[in-house]
PDB file of C-alpha atoms in Angstrom:
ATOM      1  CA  UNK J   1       0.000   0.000   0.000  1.00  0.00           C
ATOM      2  CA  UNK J   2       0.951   3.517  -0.637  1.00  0.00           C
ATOM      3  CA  UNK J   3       1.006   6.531   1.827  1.00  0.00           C
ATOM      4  CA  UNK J   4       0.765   9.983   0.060  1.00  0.00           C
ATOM      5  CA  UNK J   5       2.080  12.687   3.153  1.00  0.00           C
ATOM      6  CA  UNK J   6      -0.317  15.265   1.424  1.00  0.00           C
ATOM      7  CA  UNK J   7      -3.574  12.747   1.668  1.00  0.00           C
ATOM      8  CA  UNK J   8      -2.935  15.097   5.774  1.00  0.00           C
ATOM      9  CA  UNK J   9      -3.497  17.944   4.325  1.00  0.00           C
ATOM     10  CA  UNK J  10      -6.034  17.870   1.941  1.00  0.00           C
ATOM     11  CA  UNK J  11      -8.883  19.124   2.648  1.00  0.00           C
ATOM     12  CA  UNK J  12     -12.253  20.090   0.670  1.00  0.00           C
ATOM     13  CA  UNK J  13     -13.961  23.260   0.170  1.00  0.00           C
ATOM     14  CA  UNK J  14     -15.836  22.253   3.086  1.00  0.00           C
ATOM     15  CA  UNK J  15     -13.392  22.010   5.186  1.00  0.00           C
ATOM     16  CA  UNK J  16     -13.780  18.322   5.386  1.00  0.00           C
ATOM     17  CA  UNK J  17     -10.374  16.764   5.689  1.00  0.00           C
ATOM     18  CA  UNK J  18      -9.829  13.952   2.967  1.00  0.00           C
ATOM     19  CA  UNK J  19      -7.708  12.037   5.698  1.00  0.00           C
ATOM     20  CA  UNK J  20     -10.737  11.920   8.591  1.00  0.00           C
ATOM     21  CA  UNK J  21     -12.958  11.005   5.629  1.00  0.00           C
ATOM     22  CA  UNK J  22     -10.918   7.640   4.969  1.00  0.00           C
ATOM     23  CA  UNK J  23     -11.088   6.900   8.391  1.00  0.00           C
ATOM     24  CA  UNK J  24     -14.993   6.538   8.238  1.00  0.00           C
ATOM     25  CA  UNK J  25     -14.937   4.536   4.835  1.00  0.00           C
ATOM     26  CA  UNK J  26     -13.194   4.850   1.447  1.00  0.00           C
ATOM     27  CA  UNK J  27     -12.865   7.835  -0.391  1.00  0.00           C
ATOM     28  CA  UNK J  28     -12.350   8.067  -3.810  1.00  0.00           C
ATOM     29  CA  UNK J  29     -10.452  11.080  -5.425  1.00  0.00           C
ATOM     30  CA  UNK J  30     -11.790  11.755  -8.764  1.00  0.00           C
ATOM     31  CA  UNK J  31      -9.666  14.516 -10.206  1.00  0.00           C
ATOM     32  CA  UNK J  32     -11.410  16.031 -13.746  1.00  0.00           C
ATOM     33  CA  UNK J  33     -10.157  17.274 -16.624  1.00  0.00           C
ATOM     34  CA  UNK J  34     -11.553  21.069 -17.352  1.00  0.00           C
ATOM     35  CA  UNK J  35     -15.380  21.240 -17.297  1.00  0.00           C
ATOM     36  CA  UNK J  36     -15.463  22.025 -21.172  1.00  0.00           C
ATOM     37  CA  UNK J  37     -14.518  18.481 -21.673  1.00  0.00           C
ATOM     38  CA  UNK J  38     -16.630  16.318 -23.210  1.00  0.00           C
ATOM     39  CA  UNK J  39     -14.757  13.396 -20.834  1.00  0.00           C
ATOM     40  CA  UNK J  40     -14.877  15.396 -17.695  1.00  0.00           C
ATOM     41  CA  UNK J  41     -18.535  15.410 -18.454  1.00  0.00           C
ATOM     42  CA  UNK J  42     -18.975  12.718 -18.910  1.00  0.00           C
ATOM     43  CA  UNK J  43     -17.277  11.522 -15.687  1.00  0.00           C
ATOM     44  CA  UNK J  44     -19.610  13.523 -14.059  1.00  0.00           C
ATOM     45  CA  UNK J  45     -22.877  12.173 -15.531  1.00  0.00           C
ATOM     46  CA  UNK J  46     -21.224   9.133 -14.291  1.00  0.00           C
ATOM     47  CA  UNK J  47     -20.836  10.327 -10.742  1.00  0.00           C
ATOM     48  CA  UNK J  48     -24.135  11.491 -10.714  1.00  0.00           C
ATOM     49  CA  UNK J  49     -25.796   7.958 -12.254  1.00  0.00           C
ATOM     50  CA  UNK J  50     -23.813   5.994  -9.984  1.00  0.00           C
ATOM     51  CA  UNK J  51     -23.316   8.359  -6.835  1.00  0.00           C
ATOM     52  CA  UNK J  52     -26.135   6.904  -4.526  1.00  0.00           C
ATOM     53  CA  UNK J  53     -25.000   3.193  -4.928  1.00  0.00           C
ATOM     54  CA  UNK J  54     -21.409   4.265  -4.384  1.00  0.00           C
ATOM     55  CA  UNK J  55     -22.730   5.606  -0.816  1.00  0.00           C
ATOM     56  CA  UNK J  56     -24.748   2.583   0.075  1.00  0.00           C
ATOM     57  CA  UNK J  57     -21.563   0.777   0.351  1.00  0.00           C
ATOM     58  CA  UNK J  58     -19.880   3.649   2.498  1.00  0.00           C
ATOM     59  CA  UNK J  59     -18.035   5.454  -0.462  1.00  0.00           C
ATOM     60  CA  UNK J  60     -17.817   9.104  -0.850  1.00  0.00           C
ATOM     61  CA  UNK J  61     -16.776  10.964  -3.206  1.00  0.00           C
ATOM     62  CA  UNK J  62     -14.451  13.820  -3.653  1.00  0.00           C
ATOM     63  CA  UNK J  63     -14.599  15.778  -7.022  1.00  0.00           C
ATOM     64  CA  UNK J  64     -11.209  17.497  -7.485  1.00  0.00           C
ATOM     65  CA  UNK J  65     -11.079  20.313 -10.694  1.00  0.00           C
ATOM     66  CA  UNK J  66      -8.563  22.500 -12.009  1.00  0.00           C
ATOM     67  CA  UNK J  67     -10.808  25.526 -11.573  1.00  0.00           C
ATOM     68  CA  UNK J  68     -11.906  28.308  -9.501  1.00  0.00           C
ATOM     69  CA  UNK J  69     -14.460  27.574  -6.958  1.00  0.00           C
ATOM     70  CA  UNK J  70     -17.175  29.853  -8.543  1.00  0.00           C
ATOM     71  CA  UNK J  71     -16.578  27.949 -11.782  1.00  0.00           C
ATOM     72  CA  UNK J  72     -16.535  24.554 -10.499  1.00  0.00           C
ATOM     73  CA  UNK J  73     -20.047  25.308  -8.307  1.00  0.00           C
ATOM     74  CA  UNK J  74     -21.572  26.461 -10.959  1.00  0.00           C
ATOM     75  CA  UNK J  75     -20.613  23.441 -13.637  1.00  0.00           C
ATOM     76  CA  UNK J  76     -21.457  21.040 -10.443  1.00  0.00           C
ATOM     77  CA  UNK J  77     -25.068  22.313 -10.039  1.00  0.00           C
ATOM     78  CA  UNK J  78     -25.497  21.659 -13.894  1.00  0.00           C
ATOM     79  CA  UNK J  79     -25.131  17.735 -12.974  1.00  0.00           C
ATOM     80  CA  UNK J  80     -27.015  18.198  -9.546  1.00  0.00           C
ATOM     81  CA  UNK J  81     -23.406  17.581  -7.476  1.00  0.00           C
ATOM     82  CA  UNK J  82     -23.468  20.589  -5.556  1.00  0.00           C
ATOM     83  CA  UNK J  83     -23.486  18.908  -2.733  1.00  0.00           C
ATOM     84  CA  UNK J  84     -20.625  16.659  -3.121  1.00  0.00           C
ATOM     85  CA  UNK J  85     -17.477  17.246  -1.511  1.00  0.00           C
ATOM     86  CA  UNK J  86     -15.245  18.496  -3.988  1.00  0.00           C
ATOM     87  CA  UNK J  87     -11.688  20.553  -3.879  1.00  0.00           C
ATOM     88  CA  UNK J  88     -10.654  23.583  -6.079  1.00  0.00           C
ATOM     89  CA  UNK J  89      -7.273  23.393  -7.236  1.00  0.00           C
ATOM     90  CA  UNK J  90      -7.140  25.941 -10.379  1.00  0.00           C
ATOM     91  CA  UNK J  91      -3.231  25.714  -9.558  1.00  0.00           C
ATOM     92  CA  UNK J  92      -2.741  21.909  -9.982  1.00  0.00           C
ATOM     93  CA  UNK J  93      -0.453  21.735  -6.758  1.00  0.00           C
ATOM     94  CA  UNK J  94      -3.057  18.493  -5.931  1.00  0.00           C
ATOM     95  CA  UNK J  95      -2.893  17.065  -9.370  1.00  0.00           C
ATOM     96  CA  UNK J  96       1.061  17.481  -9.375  1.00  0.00           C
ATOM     97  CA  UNK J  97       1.151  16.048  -5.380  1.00  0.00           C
ATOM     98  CA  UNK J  98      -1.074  13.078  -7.061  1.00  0.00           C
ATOM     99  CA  UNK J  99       1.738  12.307  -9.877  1.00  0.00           C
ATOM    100  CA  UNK J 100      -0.592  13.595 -12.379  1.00  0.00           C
ATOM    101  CA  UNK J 101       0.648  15.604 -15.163  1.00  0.00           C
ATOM    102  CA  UNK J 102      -0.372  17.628 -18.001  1.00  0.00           C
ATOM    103  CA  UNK J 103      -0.959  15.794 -21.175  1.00  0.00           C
ATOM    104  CA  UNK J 104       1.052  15.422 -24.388  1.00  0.00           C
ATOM    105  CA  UNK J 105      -0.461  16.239 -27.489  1.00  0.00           C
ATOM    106  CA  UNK J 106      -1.411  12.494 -28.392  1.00  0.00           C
ATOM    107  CA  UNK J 107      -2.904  12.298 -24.973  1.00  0.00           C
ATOM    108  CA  UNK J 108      -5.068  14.761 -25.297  1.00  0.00           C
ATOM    109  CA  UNK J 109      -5.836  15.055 -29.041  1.00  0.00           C
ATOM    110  CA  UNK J 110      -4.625  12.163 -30.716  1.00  0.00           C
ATOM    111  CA  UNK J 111      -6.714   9.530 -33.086  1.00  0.00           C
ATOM    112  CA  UNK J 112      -8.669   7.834 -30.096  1.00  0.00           C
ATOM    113  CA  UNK J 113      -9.311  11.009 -28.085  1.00  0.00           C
ATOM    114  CA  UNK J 114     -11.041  12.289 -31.512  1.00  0.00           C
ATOM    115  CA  UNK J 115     -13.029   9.099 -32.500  1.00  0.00           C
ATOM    116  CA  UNK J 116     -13.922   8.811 -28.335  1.00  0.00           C
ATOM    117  CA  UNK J 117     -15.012  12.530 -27.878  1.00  0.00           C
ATOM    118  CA  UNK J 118     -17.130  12.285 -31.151  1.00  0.00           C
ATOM    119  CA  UNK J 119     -18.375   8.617 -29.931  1.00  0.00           C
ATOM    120  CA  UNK J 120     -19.342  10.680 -26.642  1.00  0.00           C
ATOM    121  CA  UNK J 121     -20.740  13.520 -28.339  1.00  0.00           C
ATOM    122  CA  UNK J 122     -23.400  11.345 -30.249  1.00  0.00           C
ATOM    123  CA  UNK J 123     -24.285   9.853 -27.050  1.00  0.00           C
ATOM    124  CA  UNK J 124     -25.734  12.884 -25.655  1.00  0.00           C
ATOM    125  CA  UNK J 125     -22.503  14.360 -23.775  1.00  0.00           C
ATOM    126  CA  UNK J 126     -21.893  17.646 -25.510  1.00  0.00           C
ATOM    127  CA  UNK J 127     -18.505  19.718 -24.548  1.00  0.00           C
ATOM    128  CA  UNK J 128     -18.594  23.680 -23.523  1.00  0.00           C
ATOM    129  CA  UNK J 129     -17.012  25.381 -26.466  1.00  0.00           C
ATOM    130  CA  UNK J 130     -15.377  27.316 -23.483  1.00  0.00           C
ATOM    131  CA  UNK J 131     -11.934  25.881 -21.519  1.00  0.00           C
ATOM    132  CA  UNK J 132     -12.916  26.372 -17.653  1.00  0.00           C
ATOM    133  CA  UNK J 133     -10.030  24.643 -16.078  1.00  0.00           C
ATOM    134  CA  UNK J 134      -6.360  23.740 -17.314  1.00  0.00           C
ATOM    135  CA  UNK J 135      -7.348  22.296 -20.698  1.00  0.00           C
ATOM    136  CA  UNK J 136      -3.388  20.399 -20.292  1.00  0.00           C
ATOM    137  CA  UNK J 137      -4.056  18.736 -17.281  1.00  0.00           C
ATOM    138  CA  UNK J 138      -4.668  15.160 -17.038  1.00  0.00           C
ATOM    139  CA  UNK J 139      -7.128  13.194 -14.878  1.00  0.00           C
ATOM    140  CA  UNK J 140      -7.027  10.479 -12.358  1.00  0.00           C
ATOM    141  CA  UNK J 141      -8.550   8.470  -9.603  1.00  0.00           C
ATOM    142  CA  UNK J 142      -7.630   7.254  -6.191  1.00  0.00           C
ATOM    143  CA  UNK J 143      -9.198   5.153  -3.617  1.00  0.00           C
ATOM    144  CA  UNK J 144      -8.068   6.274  -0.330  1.00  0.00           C
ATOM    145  CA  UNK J 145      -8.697   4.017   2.927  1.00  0.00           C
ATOM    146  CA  UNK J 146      -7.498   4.783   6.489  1.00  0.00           C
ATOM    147  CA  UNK J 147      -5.381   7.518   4.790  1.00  0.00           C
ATOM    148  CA  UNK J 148      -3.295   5.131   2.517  1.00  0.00           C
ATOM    149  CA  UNK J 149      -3.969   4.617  -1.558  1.00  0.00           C
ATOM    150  CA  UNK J 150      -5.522   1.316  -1.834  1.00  0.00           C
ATOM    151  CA  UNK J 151      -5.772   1.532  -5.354  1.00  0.00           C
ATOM    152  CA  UNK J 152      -5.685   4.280  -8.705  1.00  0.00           C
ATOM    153  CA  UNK J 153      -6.546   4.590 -12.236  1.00  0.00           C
ATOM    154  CA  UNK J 154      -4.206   6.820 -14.238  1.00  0.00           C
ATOM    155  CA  UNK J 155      -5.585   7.912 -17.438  1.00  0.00           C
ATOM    156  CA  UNK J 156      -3.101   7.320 -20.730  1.00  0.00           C
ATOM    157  CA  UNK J 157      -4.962   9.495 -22.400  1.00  0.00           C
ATOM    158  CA  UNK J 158      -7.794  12.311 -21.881  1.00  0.00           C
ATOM    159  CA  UNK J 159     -10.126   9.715 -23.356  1.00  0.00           C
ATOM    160  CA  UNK J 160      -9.583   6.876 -21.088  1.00  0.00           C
ATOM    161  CA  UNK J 161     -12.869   5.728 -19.347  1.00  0.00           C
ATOM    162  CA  UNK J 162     -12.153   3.843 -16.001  1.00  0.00           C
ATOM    163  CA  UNK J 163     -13.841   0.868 -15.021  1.00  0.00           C
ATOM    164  CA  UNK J 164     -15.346   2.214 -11.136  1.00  0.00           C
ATOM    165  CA  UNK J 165     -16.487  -0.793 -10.235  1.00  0.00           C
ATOM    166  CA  UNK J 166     -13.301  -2.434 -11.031  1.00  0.00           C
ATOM    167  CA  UNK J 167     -11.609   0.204  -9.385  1.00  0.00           C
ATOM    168  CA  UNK J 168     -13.001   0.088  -5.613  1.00  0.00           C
ATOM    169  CA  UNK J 169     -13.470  -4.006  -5.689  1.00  0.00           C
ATOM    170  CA  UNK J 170     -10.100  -3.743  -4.084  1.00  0.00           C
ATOM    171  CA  UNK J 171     -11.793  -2.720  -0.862  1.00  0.00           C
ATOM    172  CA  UNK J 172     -15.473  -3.295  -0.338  1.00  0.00           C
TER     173      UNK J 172
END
């Protein structure tokens, strides 16, 4: 198991600290791309669909975005996450603490980002013609327990869709 020192620290806009959380159950970290992604909203549609069985089996959710607090609120209440514990980080210190970078130009707009996004877009998921967020910075996910990382999905590209389920089988 890994220990991430800042996992201490972190703390949501709340003022709910990420550490105390994983104390009381697991926590997963779900860092976005910008909200004018068609992937980061996708991810939150996701959230949103799958958000009330996640806390049935003692799971919450923190939304982390590379945005301003004002921006992120108001792109949360589009997918009716207000209320979710979430973290502003329009800096990327948390993304960087994380291990996540920003993406290289295949990453983020190569051949399967393209077919992906317009696979998306005919599903429904539209992007924001507008960048709110570091458009560069790539996403991630982390399942925190008793402040440790029990397990993480790093995206290879901007258009990688993680498997959630998957992802927190490692500790429920």
């Amino acid at each position: 198991m890994q220990s991430v020192e800042y996992i201490k620290e972190l703390k949501t806009d709340q003022g709910i600290s990420v550490e105390t959380m994983s104390h009381e159950g697991l926590v997963m970290l779900i860092f976005l791309r910008h909200f004018g992604c068609v992937f980061c909203r996708e991810a939150l549609k996701e959230v949103k669909k799958e958000r009330s069985n996640w806390e049935e089996k003692g799971i919450k959710v923190v939304l982390i975005y590379p945005a301003d607090k004002a921006s992120g609120h108001k792109y949360l209440s589009q997918f009716d996450l207000l209320d979710i514990q979430s973290i502003s980080d329009p800096s990327c210190i948390i993304y960087e603490e994380f291990g996540l970078g920003k993406g290289s130009m295949s990453q983020l707009f190569g051949l399967k980002t393209f077919f992906r996004g317009f696979e998306t877009t005919v599903k429904g998921i539209l992007p924001v013609l507008q960048q709110v967020g570091d458009g560069f910075q790539m996403p991630g996910i982390f399942i925190i327990h008793e402040g440790e990382i029990r397990d993480s999905y790093i995206h290879k590209s901007a258009s990688d869709k993680p498997n959630y389920a998957e992802l927190i089988a490692c500790c429920v």
